[in-house]
PDB file of C-alpha atoms in Angstrom:
ATOM      1  CA  UNK A   1     -12.382  -5.277 -11.604  1.00 77.00           C
ATOM      2  CA  UNK A   2     -10.377  -7.356  -9.577  1.00 84.00           C
ATOM      3  CA  UNK A   3      -9.783  -8.356  -6.276  1.00 91.00           C
ATOM      4  CA  UNK A   4      -8.161  -9.709  -3.085  1.00 95.00           C
ATOM      5  CA  UNK A   5      -9.307 -11.913  -0.131  1.00 96.00           C
ATOM      6  CA  UNK A   6      -7.077 -12.516   2.697  1.00 97.00           C
ATOM      7  CA  UNK A   7      -9.205 -15.152   5.101  1.00 96.00           C
ATOM      8  CA  UNK A   8      -7.461 -14.026   7.915  1.00 95.00           C
ATOM      9  CA  UNK A   9      -8.245 -11.568  10.278  1.00 95.00           C
ATOM     10  CA  UNK A  10      -5.551 -12.314  12.966  1.00 97.00           C
ATOM     11  CA  UNK A  11      -3.124 -14.918  13.283  1.00 97.00           C
ATOM     12  CA  UNK A  12      -0.798 -15.618  15.944  1.00 97.00           C
ATOM     13  CA  UNK A  13       2.421 -18.147  15.907  1.00 97.00           C
ATOM     14  CA  UNK A  14       4.841 -19.292  18.789  1.00 97.00           C
ATOM     15  CA  UNK A  15       8.383 -17.810  17.988  1.00 97.00           C
ATOM     16  CA  UNK A  16      10.402 -19.906  15.938  1.00 97.00           C
ATOM     17  CA  UNK A  17       6.961 -21.888  14.358  1.00 98.00           C
ATOM     18  CA  UNK A  18       6.192 -21.838  10.563  1.00 98.00           C
ATOM     19  CA  UNK A  19       3.878 -19.235   8.864  1.00 97.00           C
ATOM     20  CA  UNK A  20       1.852 -18.421   6.102  1.00 98.00           C
ATOM     21  CA  UNK A  21      -0.913 -16.052   5.786  1.00 98.00           C
ATOM     22  CA  UNK A  22      -3.127 -17.188   3.067  1.00 98.00           C
ATOM     23  CA  UNK A  23      -3.756 -14.630   0.204  1.00 98.00           C
ATOM     24  CA  UNK A  24      -6.477 -14.773  -2.437  1.00 97.00           C
ATOM     25  CA  UNK A  25      -7.152 -12.621  -6.103  1.00 95.00           C
ATOM     26  CA  UNK A  26      -9.668 -12.221  -8.683  1.00 91.00           C
ATOM     27  CA  UNK A  27      -8.255 -11.081 -12.003  1.00 86.00           C
ATOM     28  CA  UNK A  28      -8.456 -12.115 -15.450  1.00 78.00           C
ATOM     29  CA  UNK A  29      -5.376 -13.287 -16.142  1.00 81.00           C
ATOM     30  CA  UNK A  30      -2.097 -13.586 -14.469  1.00 82.00           C
ATOM     31  CA  UNK A  31      -2.915  -9.991 -12.693  1.00 86.00           C
ATOM     32  CA  UNK A  32       0.889  -8.225 -10.448  1.00 90.00           C
ATOM     33  CA  UNK A  33       1.754  -9.321  -6.652  1.00 93.00           C
ATOM     34  CA  UNK A  34       2.645  -7.636  -4.151  1.00 94.00           C
ATOM     35  CA  UNK A  35       2.871  -8.796   0.324  1.00 97.00           C
ATOM     36  CA  UNK A  36       3.531  -5.730   2.233  1.00 96.00           C
ATOM     37  CA  UNK A  37       4.214  -5.569   5.883  1.00 97.00           C
ATOM     38  CA  UNK A  38       2.984  -2.379   7.956  1.00 96.00           C
ATOM     39  CA  UNK A  39       4.223  -1.917  11.371  1.00 93.00           C
ATOM     40  CA  UNK A  40       1.586  -0.088  14.563  1.00 87.00           C
ATOM     41  CA  UNK A  41       1.552   3.640  13.410  1.00 81.00           C
ATOM     42  CA  UNK A  42       4.468   3.389  10.550  1.00 86.00           C
ATOM     43  CA  UNK A  43       3.783   3.114   6.539  1.00 89.00           C
ATOM     44  CA  UNK A  44       4.122  -0.277   3.760  1.00 93.00           C
ATOM     45  CA  UNK A  45       6.757  -1.905   3.496  1.00 94.00           C
ATOM     46  CA  UNK A  46       7.548  -4.048   0.481  1.00 93.00           C
ATOM     47  CA  UNK A  47       7.819  -7.773   1.249  1.00 96.00           C
ATOM     48  CA  UNK A  48       8.361  -9.098  -1.685  1.00 95.00           C
ATOM     49  CA  UNK A  49       6.326  -9.367  -5.607  1.00 93.00           C
ATOM     50  CA  UNK A  50       6.183 -11.175  -8.240  1.00 92.00           C
ATOM     51  CA  UNK A  51       5.349 -10.625 -12.008  1.00 88.00           C
ATOM     52  CA  UNK A  52       5.911 -13.603 -14.170  1.00 86.00           C
ATOM     53  CA  UNK A  53       8.582 -16.171 -14.139  1.00 88.00           C
ATOM     54  CA  UNK A  54       9.139 -18.791 -11.050  1.00 90.00           C
ATOM     55  CA  UNK A  55       6.469 -19.042  -9.003  1.00 92.00           C
ATOM     56  CA  UNK A  56       8.300 -19.177  -5.955  1.00 96.00           C
ATOM     57  CA  UNK A  57       9.264 -15.573  -4.970  1.00 96.00           C
ATOM     58  CA  UNK A  58      12.274 -14.579  -2.301  1.00 97.00           C
ATOM     59  CA  UNK A  59      11.726 -11.474  -0.592  1.00 96.00           C
ATOM     60  CA  UNK A  60      12.923  -9.207   2.515  1.00 95.00           C
ATOM     61  CA  UNK A  61      13.334 -10.322   6.290  1.00 95.00           C
ATOM     62  CA  UNK A  62      13.213 -14.876   5.103  1.00 97.00           C
ATOM     63  CA  UNK A  63       9.908 -14.606   3.249  1.00 98.00           C
ATOM     64  CA  UNK A  64       8.833 -16.429   0.488  1.00 98.00           C
ATOM     65  CA  UNK A  65       5.624 -16.485  -0.934  1.00 98.00           C
ATOM     66  CA  UNK A  66       3.945 -19.197  -4.335  1.00 97.00           C
ATOM     67  CA  UNK A  67       1.491 -18.117  -6.813  1.00 96.00           C
ATOM     68  CA  UNK A  68      -0.446 -21.229  -7.804  1.00 95.00           C
ATOM     69  CA  UNK A  69      -2.109 -19.860 -10.915  1.00 93.00           C
ATOM     70  CA  UNK A  70      -5.094 -23.217 -10.465  1.00 93.00           C
ATOM     71  CA  UNK A  71      -6.242 -21.401  -6.889  1.00 94.00           C
ATOM     72  CA  UNK A  72      -5.489 -18.034  -7.884  1.00 94.00           C
ATOM     73  CA  UNK A  73      -3.069 -17.942  -4.798  1.00 96.00           C
ATOM     74  CA  UNK A  74      -0.218 -16.004  -3.847  1.00 97.00           C
ATOM     75  CA  UNK A  75       0.678 -16.971  -0.467  1.00 98.00           C
ATOM     76  CA  UNK A  76       3.183 -15.779   2.104  1.00 98.00           C
ATOM     77  CA  UNK A  77       5.291 -18.206   4.321  1.00 98.00           C
ATOM     78  CA  UNK A  78       8.148 -17.863   6.388  1.00 98.00           C
ATOM     79  CA  UNK A  79      10.009 -21.363   8.032  1.00 97.00           C
ATOM     80  CA  UNK A  80      11.309 -19.664  11.468  1.00 97.00           C
ATOM     81  CA  UNK A  81       9.298 -16.696  13.100  1.00 98.00           C
ATOM     82  CA  UNK A  82      10.805 -13.957  15.338  1.00 97.00           C
ATOM     83  CA  UNK A  83       9.103 -11.698  17.639  1.00 96.00           C
ATOM     84  CA  UNK A  84       9.683  -8.721  15.670  1.00 95.00           C
ATOM     85  CA  UNK A  85       7.044  -9.775  12.358  1.00 97.00           C
ATOM     86  CA  UNK A  86       4.650  -9.342  14.536  1.00 97.00           C
ATOM     87  CA  UNK A  87       3.051  -6.901  11.883  1.00 97.00           C
ATOM     88  CA  UNK A  88      -0.290  -6.622   9.635  1.00 97.00           C
ATOM     89  CA  UNK A  89       0.298  -8.058   6.264  1.00 98.00           C
ATOM     90  CA  UNK A  90      -1.139  -6.884   3.069  1.00 98.00           C
ATOM     91  CA  UNK A  91      -1.307  -9.066   0.068  1.00 97.00           C
ATOM     92  CA  UNK A  92      -1.736  -5.914  -2.983  1.00 94.00           C
ATOM     93  CA  UNK A  93      -2.587  -6.979  -6.016  1.00 92.00           C
ATOM     94  CA  UNK A  94      -2.358  -4.475 -10.000  1.00 88.00           C
ATOM     95  CA  UNK A  95      -2.953  -4.804 -13.600  1.00 81.00           C
ATOM     96  CA  UNK A  96       0.268  -5.118 -15.886  1.00 75.00           C
ATOM     97  CA  UNK A  97      -2.015  -3.422 -17.863  1.00 76.00           C
ATOM     98  CA  UNK A  98      -2.515   0.001 -16.076  1.00 72.00           C
ATOM     99  CA  UNK A  99      -0.479   1.941 -14.281  1.00 68.00           C
ATOM    100  CA  UNK A 100       1.894   1.278 -11.456  1.00 65.00           C
ATOM    101  CA  UNK A 101       0.656   2.811  -8.658  1.00 73.00           C
ATOM    102  CA  UNK A 102      -2.772   1.204  -8.510  1.00 84.00           C
ATOM    103  CA  UNK A 103      -2.764  -1.250  -6.225  1.00 90.00           C
ATOM    104  CA  UNK A 104      -5.702  -3.640  -5.146  1.00 92.00           C
ATOM    105  CA  UNK A 105      -5.390  -4.104  -1.479  1.00 95.00           C
ATOM    106  CA  UNK A 106      -6.716  -6.557   1.131  1.00 96.00           C
ATOM    107  CA  UNK A 107      -7.838  -6.074   3.571  1.00 96.00           C
ATOM    108  CA  UNK A 108      -4.968  -7.245   5.787  1.00 97.00           C
ATOM    109  CA  UNK A 109      -4.276  -9.963   8.403  1.00 97.00           C
ATOM    110  CA  UNK A 110      -3.389  -8.556  11.024  1.00 97.00           C
ATOM    111  CA  UNK A 111       0.383 -11.514  12.953  1.00 98.00           C
ATOM    112  CA  UNK A 112       1.171 -11.901  16.959  1.00 97.00           C
ATOM    113  CA  UNK A 113       3.710 -13.626  17.909  1.00 97.00           C
ATOM    114  CA  UNK A 114       3.791 -15.093  20.858  1.00 96.00           C
ATOM    115  CA  UNK A 115       7.557 -15.632  23.105  1.00 91.00           C
TER     116      UNK A 115
ATOM    117  CA  UNK B   1      18.852   7.688  -1.108  1.00 62.00           C
ATOM    118  CA  UNK B   2      16.088   9.350   1.150  1.00 76.00           C
ATOM    119  CA  UNK B   3      12.834   7.935   0.964  1.00 92.00           C
ATOM    120  CA  UNK B   4       9.026   9.350   0.480  1.00 96.00           C
ATOM    121  CA  UNK B   5       8.838  11.623   3.059  1.00 97.00           C
ATOM    122  CA  UNK B   6       5.523  12.852   3.889  1.00 97.00           C
ATOM    123  CA  UNK B   7       4.198  16.055   5.961  1.00 97.00           C
ATOM    124  CA  UNK B   8       3.134  16.416   8.203  1.00 97.00           C
ATOM    125  CA  UNK B   9       3.455  13.422  10.004  1.00 96.00           C
ATOM    126  CA  UNK B  10      -0.324  14.447  12.208  1.00 97.00           C
ATOM    127  CA  UNK B  11      -2.077  16.722  12.598  1.00 96.00           C
ATOM    128  CA  UNK B  12      -5.753  17.588  14.037  1.00 98.00           C
ATOM    129  CA  UNK B  13      -8.702  19.529  12.231  1.00 98.00           C
ATOM    130  CA  UNK B  14     -11.893  20.590  12.865  1.00 98.00           C
ATOM    131  CA  UNK B  15     -15.171  19.315  10.648  1.00 98.00           C
ATOM    132  CA  UNK B  16     -15.603  22.289   7.412  1.00 98.00           C
ATOM    133  CA  UNK B  17     -11.610  23.143   7.205  1.00 98.00           C
ATOM    134  CA  UNK B  18      -8.931  22.413   4.676  1.00 98.00           C
ATOM    135  CA  UNK B  19      -5.843  20.211   4.942  1.00 98.00           C
ATOM    136  CA  UNK B  20      -2.831  20.141   2.368  1.00 98.00           C
ATOM    137  CA  UNK B  21      -0.513  17.154   2.791  1.00 98.00           C
ATOM    138  CA  UNK B  22       2.342  17.093   1.362  1.00 98.00           C
ATOM    139  CA  UNK B  23       4.699  14.107  -0.161  1.00 98.00           C
ATOM    140  CA  UNK B  24       8.265  14.026  -1.718  1.00 98.00           C
ATOM    141  CA  UNK B  25       9.200  11.386  -3.656  1.00 97.00           C
ATOM    142  CA  UNK B  26      11.710   9.087  -3.787  1.00 95.00           C
ATOM    143  CA  UNK B  27      14.725  11.269  -6.216  1.00 95.00           C
ATOM    144  CA  UNK B  28      14.222  10.710  -9.312  1.00 93.00           C
ATOM    145  CA  UNK B  29      10.571   9.053  -9.819  1.00 93.00           C
ATOM    146  CA  UNK B  30       8.642  10.477 -11.612  1.00 93.00           C
ATOM    147  CA  UNK B  31       5.054   8.880 -10.815  1.00 93.00           C
ATOM    148  CA  UNK B  32       3.532   9.904  -7.557  1.00 95.00           C
ATOM    149  CA  UNK B  33       0.600   7.893  -5.694  1.00 95.00           C
ATOM    150  CA  UNK B  34      -2.461   8.780  -2.768  1.00 97.00           C
ATOM    151  CA  UNK B  35      -3.535   6.512  -0.925  1.00 97.00           C
ATOM    152  CA  UNK B  36      -5.803   6.390   2.085  1.00 97.00           C
ATOM    153  CA  UNK B  37      -6.058   3.881   4.404  1.00 96.00           C
ATOM    154  CA  UNK B  38      -9.147   3.587   7.630  1.00 95.00           C
ATOM    155  CA  UNK B  39     -10.194   0.385   9.698  1.00 90.00           C
ATOM    156  CA  UNK B  40     -13.181   0.468   8.464  1.00 88.00           C
ATOM    157  CA  UNK B  41     -12.533   0.348   3.944  1.00 91.00           C
ATOM    158  CA  UNK B  42      -8.524  -0.380   4.565  1.00 92.00           C
ATOM    159  CA  UNK B  43      -5.936   0.436   1.925  1.00 95.00           C
ATOM    160  CA  UNK B  44      -8.489   2.949  -1.201  1.00 95.00           C
ATOM    161  CA  UNK B  45      -6.313   4.240  -3.845  1.00 94.00           C
ATOM    162  CA  UNK B  46      -6.869   8.188  -4.209  1.00 96.00           C
ATOM    163  CA  UNK B  47      -5.489   9.699  -7.511  1.00 93.00           C
ATOM    164  CA  UNK B  48      -1.860   8.978  -9.225  1.00 93.00           C
ATOM    165  CA  UNK B  49       0.220  11.203 -10.513  1.00 94.00           C
ATOM    166  CA  UNK B  50       3.106  12.161 -13.667  1.00 92.00           C
ATOM    167  CA  UNK B  51       4.765  14.541 -14.928  1.00 91.00           C
ATOM    168  CA  UNK B  52       2.569  16.755 -13.392  1.00 94.00           C
ATOM    169  CA  UNK B  53      -0.822  15.144 -14.739  1.00 94.00           C
ATOM    170  CA  UNK B  54      -3.633  13.184 -13.014  1.00 93.00           C
ATOM    171  CA  UNK B  55      -2.841   9.510 -14.459  1.00 90.00           C
ATOM    172  CA  UNK B  56      -5.004   7.334 -12.567  1.00 88.00           C
ATOM    173  CA  UNK B  57      -8.312   8.406 -10.120  1.00 92.00           C
ATOM    174  CA  UNK B  58      -9.759   6.484  -7.406  1.00 92.00           C
ATOM    175  CA  UNK B  59     -13.766   6.199  -6.153  1.00 93.00           C
ATOM    176  CA  UNK B  60     -13.481   9.562  -4.585  1.00 96.00           C
ATOM    177  CA  UNK B  61     -15.742  12.693  -3.675  1.00 96.00           C
ATOM    178  CA  UNK B  62     -14.422  15.336  -5.533  1.00 96.00           C
ATOM    179  CA  UNK B  63     -13.376  16.989  -2.121  1.00 97.00           C
ATOM    180  CA  UNK B  64     -10.322  15.113  -2.283  1.00 98.00           C
ATOM    181  CA  UNK B  65      -7.526  16.766  -5.213  1.00 97.00           C
ATOM    182  CA  UNK B  66      -4.236  17.043  -5.216  1.00 97.00           C
ATOM    183  CA  UNK B  67      -0.929  18.094  -7.382  1.00 97.00           C
ATOM    184  CA  UNK B  68       2.037  17.493  -9.213  1.00 98.00           C
ATOM    185  CA  UNK B  69       4.955  20.237  -9.275  1.00 97.00           C
ATOM    186  CA  UNK B  70       7.421  20.292 -11.422  1.00 96.00           C
ATOM    187  CA  UNK B  71      10.341  18.629  -8.659  1.00 95.00           C
ATOM    188  CA  UNK B  72       8.044  15.039  -8.938  1.00 96.00           C
ATOM    189  CA  UNK B  73       6.629  16.792  -4.999  1.00 98.00           C
ATOM    190  CA  UNK B  74       2.960  15.619  -4.740  1.00 98.00           C
ATOM    191  CA  UNK B  75       0.479  17.868  -2.046  1.00 98.00           C
ATOM    192  CA  UNK B  76      -3.484  16.499  -1.994  1.00 98.00           C
ATOM    193  CA  UNK B  77      -6.466  18.146  -0.447  1.00 98.00           C
ATOM    194  CA  UNK B  78      -9.524  18.102   1.105  1.00 98.00           C
ATOM    195  CA  UNK B  79     -11.941  20.671   1.729  1.00 96.00           C
ATOM    196  CA  UNK B  80     -14.757  20.839   3.732  1.00 97.00           C
ATOM    197  CA  UNK B  81     -13.503  18.146   5.849  1.00 98.00           C
ATOM    198  CA  UNK B  82     -15.740  14.961   7.693  1.00 98.00           C
ATOM    199  CA  UNK B  83     -15.519  13.924  10.900  1.00 97.00           C
ATOM    200  CA  UNK B  84     -15.191   9.877   8.189  1.00 96.00           C
ATOM    201  CA  UNK B  85     -12.245  11.571   6.149  1.00 97.00           C
ATOM    202  CA  UNK B  86      -9.864  10.623   9.212  1.00 98.00           C
ATOM    203  CA  UNK B  87      -7.253   8.138   7.731  1.00 97.00           C
ATOM    204  CA  UNK B  88      -3.955   7.656   7.651  1.00 96.00           C
ATOM    205  CA  UNK B  89      -2.951   9.258   4.103  1.00 97.00           C
ATOM    206  CA  UNK B  90      -0.185   7.541   2.244  1.00 97.00           C
ATOM    207  CA  UNK B  91       1.996   8.728  -0.571  1.00 97.00           C
ATOM    208  CA  UNK B  92       3.597   6.511  -3.199  1.00 95.00           C
ATOM    209  CA  UNK B  93       6.930   6.879  -5.336  1.00 94.00           C
ATOM    210  CA  UNK B  94       7.833   4.984  -8.451  1.00 91.00           C
ATOM    211  CA  UNK B  95       9.773   5.571 -11.344  1.00 88.00           C
ATOM    212  CA  UNK B  96       7.240   5.650 -13.666  1.00 78.00           C
ATOM    213  CA  UNK B  97       3.551   4.751 -14.187  1.00 68.00           C
ATOM    214  CA  UNK B  98       3.995   1.780 -16.135  1.00 70.00           C
ATOM    215  CA  UNK B  99       3.148  -1.045 -14.781  1.00 65.00           C
ATOM    216  CA  UNK B 100       5.916  -3.520 -13.136  1.00 70.00           C
ATOM    217  CA  UNK B 101       7.761  -0.552 -11.301  1.00 78.00           C
ATOM    218  CA  UNK B 102       7.802  -1.360  -7.626  1.00 84.00           C
ATOM    219  CA  UNK B 103       6.620   1.010  -5.895  1.00 88.00           C
ATOM    220  CA  UNK B 104       7.847   2.542  -2.313  1.00 92.00           C
ATOM    221  CA  UNK B 105       5.825   4.661   0.015  1.00 94.00           C
ATOM    222  CA  UNK B 106       5.788   6.715   2.858  1.00 95.00           C
ATOM    223  CA  UNK B 107       5.236   6.239   7.049  1.00 95.00           C
ATOM    224  CA  UNK B 108       1.563   8.334   6.187  1.00 96.00           C
ATOM    225  CA  UNK B 109       0.112  10.853   7.439  1.00 97.00           C
ATOM    226  CA  UNK B 110      -1.878  11.375  10.290  1.00 97.00           C
ATOM    227  CA  UNK B 111      -5.429  13.499   9.528  1.00 98.00           C
ATOM    228  CA  UNK B 112      -8.024  13.675  12.737  1.00 98.00           C
ATOM    229  CA  UNK B 113     -11.797  15.391  12.073  1.00 98.00           C
ATOM    230  CA  UNK B 114     -13.352  16.427  15.087  1.00 97.00           C
TER     231      UNK B 114
END
């Protein structure tokens, strides 16, 4: 069975600093990979996704993620964090042989941004 | 283009009651899935419907059920509510059921069981 690990429960960064959120997955082959963001009281917004091809993926709001097959990782990065980025971030994997909607999520990383 | 719409947004129910949550997918999307989000268990897949048929089911008891209508709108029902059913229930839609399609989430329905 596939699984996702987000080792950092909570991260605090200063506004303007760079950010990297870690995500490791367990899956027999290369899964589909996603990063979602959730603001308090809100649903999930897709930041970016990786299906195949270029391992560096650009998303919305200035985020990018890099797929590293050898490390089973899909870390999310942003060069300069804004206060509005404070939210909870979820990494998710999908089974390319399964249905689109059955995603397995990590436990999330809560990002706090200090001014 | 309207997003995924869920109603009601907030509701409080008493243990033992049942609840029905509604979801309208993005126009043109035929696949609807449901997730439960709790602080303890995180985000867990409940089930997926496509063309009025349940395509996939997560590991939840039979008290949790759903259905999809011909216009792709979906409802989920939880019977005999337990305190542990208190959660944010998220609906998501995608164009079809095939892997590789992006799924879009609604803002959720907050259920509190007292």
